[in-house]
Amino acid sequence: MASFLASSESPQPAGFVSVGEIGVSYVIDPQSLHLYKDVTVGKDLVNESTSKKSAFLPHQETKWKKAFCSWRDNGMYQALEVLATDSDDGPSAKVAQLLLTAYHLVNSIAGRFYPHYLLSPLELCEKYSTTDDWDGAIAKLICWHPEFDWIAITRQDDSIEVKGGLSYGHNREIHSCVLRDSRQVGITCLQWRPRSHAMLAVGMESGLLLWNADPSVMQSRLASSLLRYDRYPGHVPVTSLSFSPDGHFLVSACPVNSAMLIWDVTLGVATPLQRIGGGGVSLVSWSPDSLRVFAATPSPLFRIWECNRWSCEKWSNLSGRCVAASWSPVGEYLLFAMEGDHCIYYIHCDRSQQGSSFSATAVKCADLSTYTFESGTSPSGGVSVGGRVQSMVWDSTGETLAVILTKDSPGHEFVAILHTNLQSGIEVIPGGFVRGLVGETPVCVDFKVTAEGQSILATAWTSGRISFSPMKGVGTSGNNIPSSLPTGLNRTHLYSLPTEQS
């Protein structure tokens, strides 16, 4: 059986960089695809030989103050370690050592059922982050602001840079601000608060930070912009966040805690929602219609919560844990992919019915098994693409799905573009492949839909470059249609330019 990808447009050879997607009914000048300015993120600003804490002036602290600070920033386990390793081998150190021994014993028993319980917090962050090469990436995460022309970028040193003024149409310089905090270590997820001017939520190893991040106001933002640091006992690290569409609530996930937390953003109060089984919650996503929350676990099991009564429907006996999930624009369909599986599946929710109305089974809609495109321009005579899903993002128009494959998959240097048709049911159609510069592979992606309805794909590459590619329908408004059309391009496809012209 031929691969689903066989119907895709052939990938461009090395030396070409993808610019954007040509519209359906006409051909446009490729230069008009450059709607946003590419940006490049530098390597760590913090010297590799020094830690974040060493940047602060040294001072003497009592063991109890050290323990309190460790508990506040990193949890009870780190506080016990501080007490247990104290040079004064007194009663407090012996009690801490006994408690640590008991903790390790309980953890080892739990680890027989859920091996991820034996991982360190940073190892949990790396394992359950949707970012490829999370520990080594120059730009770990990117997140578009839903309304403004801003994008938040997590850098290798765990600082966050928010850039604005990226559109060429604004004819102004790119402006940015940088967010840093000593507790901001091991960032795993970012999300802007809907219907809010500049609130950015950050999930990380030690909890949750809320920032006020407006790049148009100041060039450098430190603690004065930090709105709140939230931490819930036993709920670290935070590996996934999702706001409700109205912005009133925020759901957070921790892979070693079986409860997901629903935060009242204004009050800073968390309500745990817990179910037995699964070993934790690794990935969460609030549906665009506000009615449901998807919650994946580190096991082959996920739940879909109904937000009126907060009851849930369990989906088990999967081929692997869920590694990626995306809702359709109105919450009618849920696409998801599983670890070790090269297929994408969907679940349908009948919105005309009351109560639980999901389809009885998940349906396969795309098989991404490896396919080799014959290409005379390739030294090997062909380009192979396909494999398992690392992450995927569905744009809010419901027309374009961007997929990054795992690093051991052929064609990992491409972002696979699939088109979706929701007019009658759901149809997934192969599109093409976004390619970076020579030697670049994609780290993470995110979509933004402009006020004109144009979908812009932002891609962070291993070099630290952030590229912006307009997708499907570029120039569909009358104002953007050029008066004279170039010849030689007569079909819808992802347009690429030689590297020296890009």
Short mmCIF file of C-alpha atoms in Angstrom, two decimals:
data_model
loop_
_atom_site.label_atom_id
_atom_site.label_comp_id
_atom_site.label_asym_id
_atom_site.label_seq_id
_atom_site.Cartn_x
_atom_site.Cartn_y
_atom_site.Cartn_z
CA MET A 1 0.00 0.00 0.00
CA ALA A 2 1.39 3.41 -1.04
CA SER A 3 2.20 5.89 1.69
CA PHE A 4 -0.17 8.74 2.36
CA LEU A 5 2.77 11.08 1.71
CA ALA A 6 3.13 9.79 -1.86
CA SER A 7 0.57 12.36 -2.99
CA SER A 8 2.54 15.23 -1.48
CA GLU A 9 4.57 17.59 -3.58
CA SER A 10 8.18 16.40 -3.81
CA PRO A 11 10.55 17.99 -1.28
CA GLN A 12 13.00 20.57 -2.57
CA PRO A 13 16.66 19.51 -2.69
CA ALA A 14 19.28 20.86 -0.32
CA GLY A 15 20.24 24.42 -1.16
CA PHE A 16 16.64 25.60 -1.48
CA VAL A 17 14.74 27.20 1.39
CA SER A 18 10.93 27.22 1.56
CA VAL A 19 9.35 30.68 1.38
CA GLY A 20 5.60 30.03 1.41
CA GLU A 21 2.67 28.45 -0.35
CA ILE A 22 1.30 29.58 -3.68
CA GLY A 23 -2.43 30.33 -3.87
CA VAL A 24 -4.90 28.01 -5.57
CA SER A 25 -6.44 30.03 -8.41
CA TYR A 26 -3.45 32.06 -9.62
CA VAL A 27 0.30 32.40 -9.32
CA ILE A 28 1.91 35.28 -7.40
CA ASP A 29 5.36 36.79 -7.35
CA PRO A 30 7.46 34.69 -4.95
CA GLN A 31 8.95 37.85 -3.44
CA SER A 32 5.48 38.84 -2.15
CA LEU A 33 5.61 35.74 0.05
CA HIS A 34 8.16 37.53 2.27
CA LEU A 35 5.51 39.00 4.59
CA TYR A 36 7.48 38.64 7.84
CA LYS A 37 11.09 39.24 8.70
CA ASP A 38 13.11 36.19 9.69
CA VAL A 39 14.82 36.56 13.06
CA THR A 40 17.77 34.75 14.60
CA VAL A 41 18.18 33.83 18.25
CA GLY A 42 21.74 33.88 19.61
CA LYS A 43 23.27 31.20 21.80
CA ASP A 44 23.28 31.41 25.59
CA LEU A 45 23.85 34.87 26.92
CA VAL A 46 24.94 33.31 30.19
CA ASN A 47 28.52 32.04 30.13
CA GLU A 48 28.55 28.27 29.90
CA SER A 49 31.00 27.98 32.78
CA THR A 50 28.67 29.80 35.17
CA SER A 51 25.22 28.93 36.42
CA LYS A 52 22.28 31.31 36.72
CA LYS A 53 22.68 31.49 40.49
CA SER A 54 26.36 32.41 40.23
CA ALA A 55 25.37 35.66 38.53
CA PHE A 56 24.13 36.91 41.91
CA LEU A 57 26.41 38.23 44.66
CA PRO A 58 27.47 35.53 47.15
CA HIS A 59 26.20 35.80 50.71
CA GLN A 60 25.94 33.63 53.80
CA GLU A 61 22.67 31.82 54.57
CA THR A 62 21.62 29.57 57.41
CA LYS A 63 20.73 25.98 56.56
CA TRP A 64 17.08 26.69 57.38
CA LYS A 65 16.97 29.65 55.04
CA LYS A 66 18.64 27.58 52.33
CA ALA A 67 16.10 24.81 52.90
CA PHE A 68 13.20 27.27 52.79
CA CYS A 69 14.44 28.82 49.53
CA SER A 70 14.91 25.36 48.01
CA TRP A 71 11.40 24.35 49.08
CA ARG A 72 9.96 27.57 47.64
CA ASP A 73 11.78 27.31 44.32
CA ASN A 74 12.20 23.56 43.76
CA GLY A 75 9.95 21.67 46.17
CA MET A 76 10.19 19.52 49.30
CA TYR A 77 12.66 17.02 47.82
CA GLN A 78 15.29 19.71 47.20
CA ALA A 79 14.72 21.15 50.68
CA LEU A 80 15.37 17.74 52.24
CA GLU A 81 18.53 17.36 50.16
CA VAL A 82 19.80 20.69 51.49
CA LEU A 83 19.20 19.59 55.08
CA ALA A 84 20.59 16.09 54.52
CA THR A 85 23.87 17.36 53.05
CA ASP A 86 24.41 20.04 55.67
CA SER A 87 27.92 19.98 57.16
CA ASP A 88 26.44 20.04 60.66
CA ASP A 89 25.44 16.39 60.98
CA GLY A 90 22.80 17.08 63.61
CA PRO A 91 19.29 15.70 64.21
CA SER A 92 17.79 17.70 61.33
CA ALA A 93 20.26 16.18 58.86
CA LYS A 94 19.55 12.63 60.10
CA VAL A 95 15.76 13.15 59.89
CA ALA A 96 16.14 14.56 56.38
CA GLN A 97 18.25 11.55 55.36
CA LEU A 98 15.61 9.15 56.70
CA LEU A 99 12.84 10.99 54.84
CA LEU A 100 14.86 10.93 51.64
CA THR A 101 15.44 7.18 52.05
CA ALA A 102 11.70 6.64 52.52
CA TYR A 103 10.97 8.83 49.50
CA HIS A 104 13.37 6.85 47.31
CA LEU A 105 11.83 3.57 48.50
CA VAL A 106 8.30 4.68 47.67
CA ASN A 107 9.48 6.09 44.35
CA SER A 108 11.21 2.84 43.41
CA ILE A 109 8.01 0.89 44.08
CA ALA A 110 5.97 3.34 42.00
CA GLY A 111 8.67 3.20 39.32
CA ARG A 112 7.93 -0.48 38.73
CA PHE A 113 4.50 0.54 37.43
CA TYR A 114 5.45 3.94 36.00
CA PRO A 115 9.16 4.07 35.06
CA HIS A 116 9.07 7.84 34.49
CA TYR A 117 8.73 8.30 38.27
CA LEU A 118 12.44 7.47 38.51
CA LEU A 119 13.46 10.35 36.22
CA SER A 120 14.83 13.63 37.54
CA PRO A 121 12.75 16.82 37.03
CA LEU A 122 14.92 17.96 34.11
CA GLU A 123 14.72 14.50 32.52
CA LEU A 124 10.92 14.69 32.83
CA CYS A 125 10.96 18.10 31.15
CA GLU A 126 12.97 16.76 28.23
CA LYS A 127 10.93 13.58 27.84
CA TYR A 128 7.51 15.22 27.84
CA SER A 129 8.31 18.45 26.04
CA THR A 130 6.92 18.60 22.51
CA THR A 131 10.16 20.25 21.37
CA ASP A 132 12.70 18.24 19.44
CA ASP A 133 16.17 18.32 21.08
CA TRP A 134 14.76 20.25 24.04
CA ASP A 135 18.02 20.32 26.00
CA GLY A 136 20.26 21.45 23.15
CA ALA A 137 18.01 23.67 21.02
CA ILE A 138 19.02 27.33 20.70
CA ALA A 139 15.36 28.30 20.42
CA LYS A 140 13.38 25.80 22.51
CA LEU A 141 9.84 27.11 22.08
CA ILE A 142 7.92 29.69 20.09
CA CYS A 143 4.42 31.06 20.67
CA TRP A 144 2.52 33.61 18.59
CA HIS A 145 0.39 36.23 20.33
CA PRO A 146 -3.23 35.61 19.22
CA GLU A 147 -3.90 39.29 18.41
CA PHE A 148 -0.69 41.29 18.11
CA ASP A 149 2.31 40.93 15.86
CA TRP A 150 4.40 39.44 18.70
CA ILE A 151 6.13 36.12 19.12
CA ALA A 152 7.62 34.71 22.34
CA ILE A 153 10.83 32.69 21.99
CA THR A 154 12.41 30.58 24.72
CA ARG A 155 16.19 30.61 24.43
CA GLN A 156 18.71 28.00 25.46
CA ASP A 157 19.56 29.84 28.67
CA ASP A 158 15.87 29.77 29.75
CA SER A 159 15.33 33.45 29.13
CA ILE A 160 12.33 34.44 27.01
CA GLU A 161 12.57 37.00 24.24
CA VAL A 162 9.35 38.60 22.99
CA LYS A 163 9.71 40.16 19.55
CA GLY A 164 7.29 42.53 17.83
CA GLY A 165 7.20 44.51 14.59
CA LEU A 166 7.97 41.43 12.49
CA SER A 167 5.63 42.28 9.61
CA TYR A 168 7.12 44.10 6.65
CA GLY A 169 3.83 45.93 6.26
CA HIS A 170 4.53 47.89 9.45
CA ASN A 171 7.75 49.40 8.02
CA ARG A 172 9.38 49.63 11.42
CA GLU A 173 12.25 48.07 13.31
CA ILE A 174 11.84 44.84 15.24
CA HIS A 175 11.47 45.59 18.96
CA SER A 176 11.86 43.10 21.78
CA CYS A 177 11.96 42.55 25.52
CA VAL A 178 13.70 39.83 27.52
CA LEU A 179 12.14 38.02 30.49
CA ARG A 180 14.44 36.51 33.13
CA ASP A 181 14.00 35.15 36.65
CA SER A 182 16.23 32.98 38.83
CA ARG A 183 13.39 30.45 39.19
CA GLN A 184 12.82 30.29 35.43
CA VAL A 185 14.65 27.03 34.73
CA GLY A 186 13.65 24.13 32.51
CA ILE A 187 10.92 25.85 30.48
CA THR A 188 8.64 23.32 28.79
CA CYS A 189 5.65 25.33 27.53
CA LEU A 190 4.42 28.85 26.75
CA GLN A 191 0.99 30.30 26.12
CA TRP A 192 -0.46 33.79 25.79
CA ARG A 193 -3.62 34.52 27.74
CA PRO A 194 -6.59 35.08 25.38
CA ARG A 195 -8.36 38.44 25.56
CA SER A 196 -5.41 39.87 27.47
CA HIS A 197 -3.00 42.51 26.31
CA ALA A 198 0.31 40.98 27.32
CA MET A 199 -0.01 38.14 29.86
CA LEU A 200 2.28 35.21 29.09
CA ALA A 201 2.12 31.92 31.04
CA VAL A 202 5.32 29.87 31.38
CA GLY A 203 5.41 26.22 32.51
CA MET A 204 8.75 24.98 33.84
CA GLU A 205 10.63 22.65 36.15
CA SER A 206 9.63 24.43 39.38
CA GLY A 207 6.07 25.54 38.63
CA LEU A 208 4.34 28.33 36.76
CA LEU A 209 5.25 31.96 36.02
CA LEU A 210 2.93 34.68 34.72
CA TRP A 211 4.61 37.62 32.95
CA ASN A 212 3.45 40.95 31.60
CA ALA A 213 5.36 40.93 28.32
CA ASP A 214 4.85 43.93 26.04
CA PRO A 215 7.86 44.34 23.71
CA SER A 216 6.70 47.78 22.59
CA VAL A 217 7.15 49.32 26.07
CA MET A 218 10.61 48.32 27.31
CA GLN A 219 13.69 46.70 25.83
CA SER A 220 14.59 44.75 28.98
CA ARG A 221 12.12 43.39 31.52
CA LEU A 222 13.07 41.70 34.75
CA ALA A 223 11.18 41.19 38.03
CA SER A 224 9.08 44.35 37.57
CA SER A 225 7.19 42.55 34.81
CA LEU A 226 6.70 39.30 36.74
CA LEU A 227 3.04 39.16 37.71
CA ARG A 228 3.05 35.97 39.76
CA TYR A 229 4.89 32.76 40.57
CA ASP A 230 2.54 29.86 41.22
CA ARG A 231 3.48 26.49 42.62
CA TYR A 232 1.22 23.68 43.79
CA PRO A 233 2.58 20.95 46.12
CA GLY A 234 3.57 17.85 44.17
CA HIS A 235 2.76 19.46 40.83
CA VAL A 236 6.22 19.90 39.32
CA PRO A 237 7.52 19.94 36.71
CA VAL A 238 4.76 21.57 34.65
CA THR A 239 5.01 20.15 31.12
CA SER A 240 1.88 21.53 29.47
CA LEU A 241 -0.43 24.56 29.74
CA SER A 242 -3.66 25.61 28.08
CA PHE A 243 -5.91 28.63 28.67
CA SER A 244 -9.67 28.51 28.40
CA PRO A 245 -10.78 30.51 25.34
CA ASP A 246 -12.15 33.30 27.55
CA GLY A 247 -8.84 33.52 29.44
CA HIS A 248 -10.43 33.10 32.88
CA PHE A 249 -8.88 29.70 33.60
CA LEU A 250 -5.60 27.92 32.94
CA VAL A 251 -5.09 24.15 33.02
CA SER A 252 -1.65 22.75 33.85
CA ALA A 253 -0.19 19.24 33.67
CA CYS A 254 2.51 17.38 35.58
CA PRO A 255 3.63 13.88 34.45
CA VAL A 256 4.17 12.65 38.04
CA ASN A 257 0.87 13.93 39.44
CA SER A 258 -2.40 12.22 38.53
CA ALA A 259 -4.33 15.49 38.94
CA MET A 260 -4.50 18.26 36.39
CA LEU A 261 -4.95 21.72 37.91
CA ILE A 262 -7.55 24.28 36.88
CA TRP A 263 -6.19 27.70 37.87
CA ASP A 264 -8.36 30.75 38.40
CA VAL A 265 -6.01 33.18 36.68
CA THR A 266 -7.22 36.25 38.54
CA LEU A 267 -7.18 34.75 42.02
CA GLY A 268 -4.21 32.41 41.56
CA VAL A 269 -6.17 29.54 43.13
CA ALA A 270 -5.86 25.98 41.74
CA THR A 271 -8.50 23.23 41.79
CA PRO A 272 -7.18 19.68 41.22
CA LEU A 273 -9.13 17.27 39.02
CA GLN A 274 -7.90 13.76 39.67
CA ARG A 275 -8.52 10.30 38.29
CA ILE A 276 -6.70 7.07 39.13
CA GLY A 277 -4.62 5.54 36.37
CA GLY A 278 -2.14 6.81 33.83
CA GLY A 279 0.67 7.80 36.18
CA GLY A 280 0.21 11.57 35.74
CA VAL A 281 -0.85 14.10 33.14
CA SER A 282 1.67 15.02 30.44
CA LEU A 283 -0.28 17.04 27.85
CA VAL A 284 -3.41 19.22 28.07
CA SER A 285 -5.43 21.21 25.53
CA TRP A 286 -8.61 23.24 26.05
CA SER A 287 -11.08 23.03 23.15
CA PRO A 288 -11.83 26.29 21.27
CA ASP A 289 -15.54 26.04 22.20
CA SER A 290 -14.64 25.97 25.93
CA LEU A 291 -16.61 22.75 26.47
CA ARG A 292 -13.83 20.17 26.82
CA VAL A 293 -10.27 19.62 27.99
CA PHE A 294 -8.02 16.95 26.49
CA ALA A 295 -5.62 15.37 29.00
CA ALA A 296 -2.98 12.83 27.96
CA THR A 297 -1.05 10.69 30.45
CA PRO A 298 2.47 9.19 30.32
CA SER A 299 0.74 5.82 29.72
CA PRO A 300 -1.25 4.61 26.69
CA LEU A 301 -4.34 6.39 28.01
CA PHE A 302 -5.93 9.81 27.70
CA ARG A 303 -9.08 11.48 28.96
CA ILE A 304 -11.46 14.08 27.56
CA TRP A 305 -13.07 16.17 30.28
CA GLU A 306 -16.48 17.80 29.92
CA CYS A 307 -16.29 21.29 31.46
CA ASN A 308 -19.87 21.71 32.71
CA ARG A 309 -19.99 18.82 35.18
CA TRP A 310 -16.25 18.05 35.02
CA SER A 311 -16.83 14.41 34.21
CA CYS A 312 -14.44 12.63 31.87
CA GLU A 313 -14.37 9.98 29.19
CA LYS A 314 -11.38 7.61 29.21
CA TRP A 315 -9.66 6.33 26.08
CA SER A 316 -7.32 3.40 26.79
CA ASN A 317 -5.66 0.44 25.09
CA LEU A 318 -3.73 2.77 22.79
CA SER A 319 -0.60 1.71 20.93
CA GLY A 320 1.45 4.24 22.94
CA ARG A 321 1.19 7.43 24.94
CA CYS A 322 -0.25 10.45 23.17
CA VAL A 323 2.55 12.84 22.13
CA ALA A 324 0.57 15.46 20.17
CA ALA A 325 -3.03 16.64 19.94
CA SER A 326 -4.90 19.52 18.26
CA TRP A 327 -8.53 20.63 18.22
CA SER A 328 -10.41 21.84 15.14
CA PRO A 329 -11.50 25.53 15.20
CA VAL A 330 -14.91 24.81 16.78
CA GLY A 331 -13.92 21.75 18.83
CA GLU A 332 -15.75 19.25 16.66
CA TYR A 333 -12.68 17.15 15.84
CA LEU A 334 -9.60 16.17 17.81
CA LEU A 335 -6.47 15.06 15.96
CA PHE A 336 -3.85 13.12 17.91
CA ALA A 337 -0.71 11.05 17.42
CA MET A 338 0.86 8.36 19.59
CA GLU A 339 4.41 7.45 20.48
CA GLY A 340 5.82 4.76 18.21
CA ASP A 341 2.95 5.13 15.70
CA HIS A 342 3.35 6.74 12.27
CA CYS A 343 -0.36 7.54 11.90
CA ILE A 344 -2.55 10.50 12.85
CA TYR A 345 -6.02 9.75 14.18
CA TYR A 346 -9.15 11.77 14.83
CA ILE A 347 -12.10 11.63 17.19
CA HIS A 348 -15.40 13.22 16.19
CA CYS A 349 -17.77 14.96 18.60
CA ASP A 350 -21.38 15.33 17.51
CA ARG A 351 -22.20 18.81 18.79
CA SER A 352 -25.91 18.38 18.07
CA GLN A 353 -26.29 15.82 20.84
CA GLN A 354 -26.47 16.27 24.60
CA GLY A 355 -23.85 14.89 26.99
CA SER A 356 -21.07 12.57 25.89
CA SER A 357 -21.27 12.36 22.12
CA PHE A 358 -17.85 11.30 20.90
CA SER A 359 -17.41 8.68 18.23
CA ALA A 360 -16.99 5.18 19.60
CA THR A 361 -13.57 4.69 18.03
CA ALA A 362 -10.68 6.79 16.80
CA VAL A 363 -10.29 6.87 13.03
CA LYS A 364 -7.00 6.92 11.15
CA CYS A 365 -6.85 9.92 8.83
CA ALA A 366 -3.18 10.06 7.77
CA ASP A 367 -0.49 7.40 7.48
CA LEU A 368 2.95 9.02 7.56
CA SER A 369 4.94 5.88 6.83
CA THR A 370 8.15 6.45 4.87
CA TYR A 371 7.94 7.22 1.16
CA THR A 372 10.85 7.89 -1.20
CA PHE A 373 10.38 10.67 -3.74
CA GLU A 374 12.39 10.08 -6.87
CA SER A 375 14.49 13.16 -7.60
CA GLY A 376 17.19 13.59 -10.16
CA THR A 377 18.56 16.56 -8.22
CA SER A 378 19.36 14.48 -5.15
CA PRO A 379 22.83 12.86 -5.01
CA SER A 380 21.23 9.66 -3.76
CA GLY A 381 18.58 9.74 -6.49
CA GLY A 382 15.68 10.21 -4.10
CA VAL A 383 14.48 11.82 -0.88
CA SER A 384 12.82 9.68 1.80
CA VAL A 385 10.31 11.27 4.18
CA GLY A 386 8.06 9.75 6.83
CA GLY A 387 7.94 8.31 10.31
CA ARG A 388 6.57 9.07 13.77
CA VAL A 389 5.15 12.38 14.94
CA GLN A 390 7.17 14.55 17.36
CA SER A 391 4.71 17.46 17.42
CA MET A 392 1.92 18.94 15.31
CA VAL A 393 -0.01 22.21 15.21
CA TRP A 394 -3.36 22.91 13.52
CA ASP A 395 -4.06 26.49 12.47
CA SER A 396 -7.23 28.23 13.68
CA THR A 397 -8.74 28.31 10.19
CA GLY A 398 -8.84 24.50 10.21
CA GLU A 399 -7.12 24.34 6.83
CA THR A 400 -3.45 23.61 7.53
CA LEU A 401 -1.68 21.11 9.81
CA ALA A 402 2.09 21.31 10.36
CA VAL A 403 3.88 18.15 11.52
CA ILE A 404 7.44 17.67 12.80
CA LEU A 405 8.76 14.11 12.68
CA THR A 406 10.96 12.48 15.32
CA LYS A 407 14.72 12.88 14.89
CA ASP A 408 15.14 9.20 13.91
CA SER A 409 12.61 9.54 11.06
CA PRO A 410 13.70 9.93 7.42
CA GLY A 411 13.17 13.49 6.26
CA HIS A 412 13.41 14.94 9.76
CA GLU A 413 14.83 18.10 8.18
CA PHE A 414 11.37 18.98 6.78
CA VAL A 415 8.12 20.26 8.28
CA ALA A 416 5.34 18.22 6.68
CA ILE A 417 2.34 20.33 5.61
CA LEU A 418 -1.07 18.67 5.46
CA HIS A 419 -4.31 20.38 4.41
CA THR A 420 -7.62 19.66 6.12
CA ASN A 421 -11.13 20.04 4.73
CA LEU A 422 -13.95 20.31 7.31
CA GLN A 423 -16.79 21.14 4.92
CA SER A 424 -18.41 17.71 5.20
CA GLY A 425 -16.72 15.55 7.80
CA ILE A 426 -12.95 15.73 7.90
CA GLU A 427 -10.53 15.11 5.06
CA VAL A 428 -6.76 15.29 5.41
CA ILE A 429 -4.89 16.01 2.17
CA PRO A 430 -1.12 15.80 1.62
CA GLY A 431 0.45 19.17 0.91
CA GLY A 432 4.19 19.60 0.79
CA PHE A 433 7.28 20.16 2.89
CA VAL A 434 8.89 23.25 4.40
CA ARG A 435 12.65 23.16 4.22
CA GLY A 436 15.20 25.33 6.02
CA LEU A 437 18.74 26.30 5.18
CA VAL A 438 21.42 23.67 4.61
CA GLY A 439 22.08 21.80 7.85
CA GLU A 440 18.92 23.07 9.62
CA THR A 441 16.22 20.83 11.08
CA PRO A 442 12.95 22.06 12.63
CA VAL A 443 12.65 22.29 16.41
CA CYS A 444 9.10 23.57 16.90
CA VAL A 445 6.32 25.34 14.99
CA ASP A 446 3.35 27.60 15.66
CA PHE A 447 0.61 29.22 13.56
CA LYS A 448 -0.80 32.73 13.52
CA VAL A 449 -3.81 33.83 11.49
CA THR A 450 -3.70 37.50 10.52
CA ALA A 451 -6.65 39.88 10.48
CA GLU A 452 -6.92 39.26 6.74
CA GLY A 453 -7.30 35.51 7.32
CA GLN A 454 -3.76 34.67 6.22
CA SER A 455 -2.17 31.74 8.06
CA ILE A 456 1.53 32.27 8.93
CA LEU A 457 3.67 29.31 9.97
CA ALA A 458 6.56 30.19 12.30
CA THR A 459 9.32 27.57 12.45
CA ALA A 460 12.25 27.52 14.87
CA TRP A 461 15.30 25.80 13.35
CA THR A 462 18.32 24.24 15.01
CA SER A 463 20.48 27.20 13.92
CA GLY A 464 18.37 29.55 16.05
CA ARG A 465 16.67 31.05 13.00
CA ILE A 466 12.91 31.68 13.13
CA SER A 467 11.31 31.61 9.67
CA PHE A 468 7.81 32.75 8.72
CA SER A 469 6.01 31.00 5.85
CA PRO A 470 2.57 32.11 4.57
CA MET A 471 0.34 29.11 3.97
CA LYS A 472 -2.43 28.48 1.41
CA GLY A 473 -4.30 31.47 0.11
CA VAL A 474 -1.45 33.96 -0.03
CA GLY A 475 -2.61 36.99 -1.96
CA THR A 476 -6.24 35.89 -2.18
CA SER A 477 -7.50 39.39 -1.39
CA GLY A 478 -7.76 41.66 -4.40
CA ASN A 479 -5.25 44.15 -3.02
CA ASN A 480 -2.48 41.56 -3.00
CA ILE A 481 -2.95 40.15 -6.49
CA PRO A 482 -0.10 41.42 -8.65
CA SER A 483 -1.02 43.05 -11.95
CA SER A 484 1.52 40.97 -13.87
CA LEU A 485 1.97 37.30 -13.04
CA PRO A 486 5.29 35.50 -13.58
CA THR A 487 5.27 32.51 -15.86
CA GLY A 488 6.42 29.02 -15.08
CA LEU A 489 4.41 28.56 -11.87
CA ASN A 490 0.99 27.14 -12.55
CA ARG A 491 -0.04 25.00 -9.59
CA THR A 492 -0.54 25.24 -5.86
CA HIS A 493 2.65 24.34 -4.05
CA LEU A 494 5.16 25.37 -1.42
CA TYR A 495 7.50 27.76 -3.20
CA SER A 496 11.23 27.57 -2.53
CA LEU A 497 14.14 29.76 -3.51
CA PRO A 498 17.85 28.96 -3.80
CA THR A 499 19.58 29.75 -0.51
CA GLU A 500 21.42 32.80 -1.86
CA GLN A 501 18.09 34.39 -2.95
CA SER A 502 16.15 33.70 0.23
#
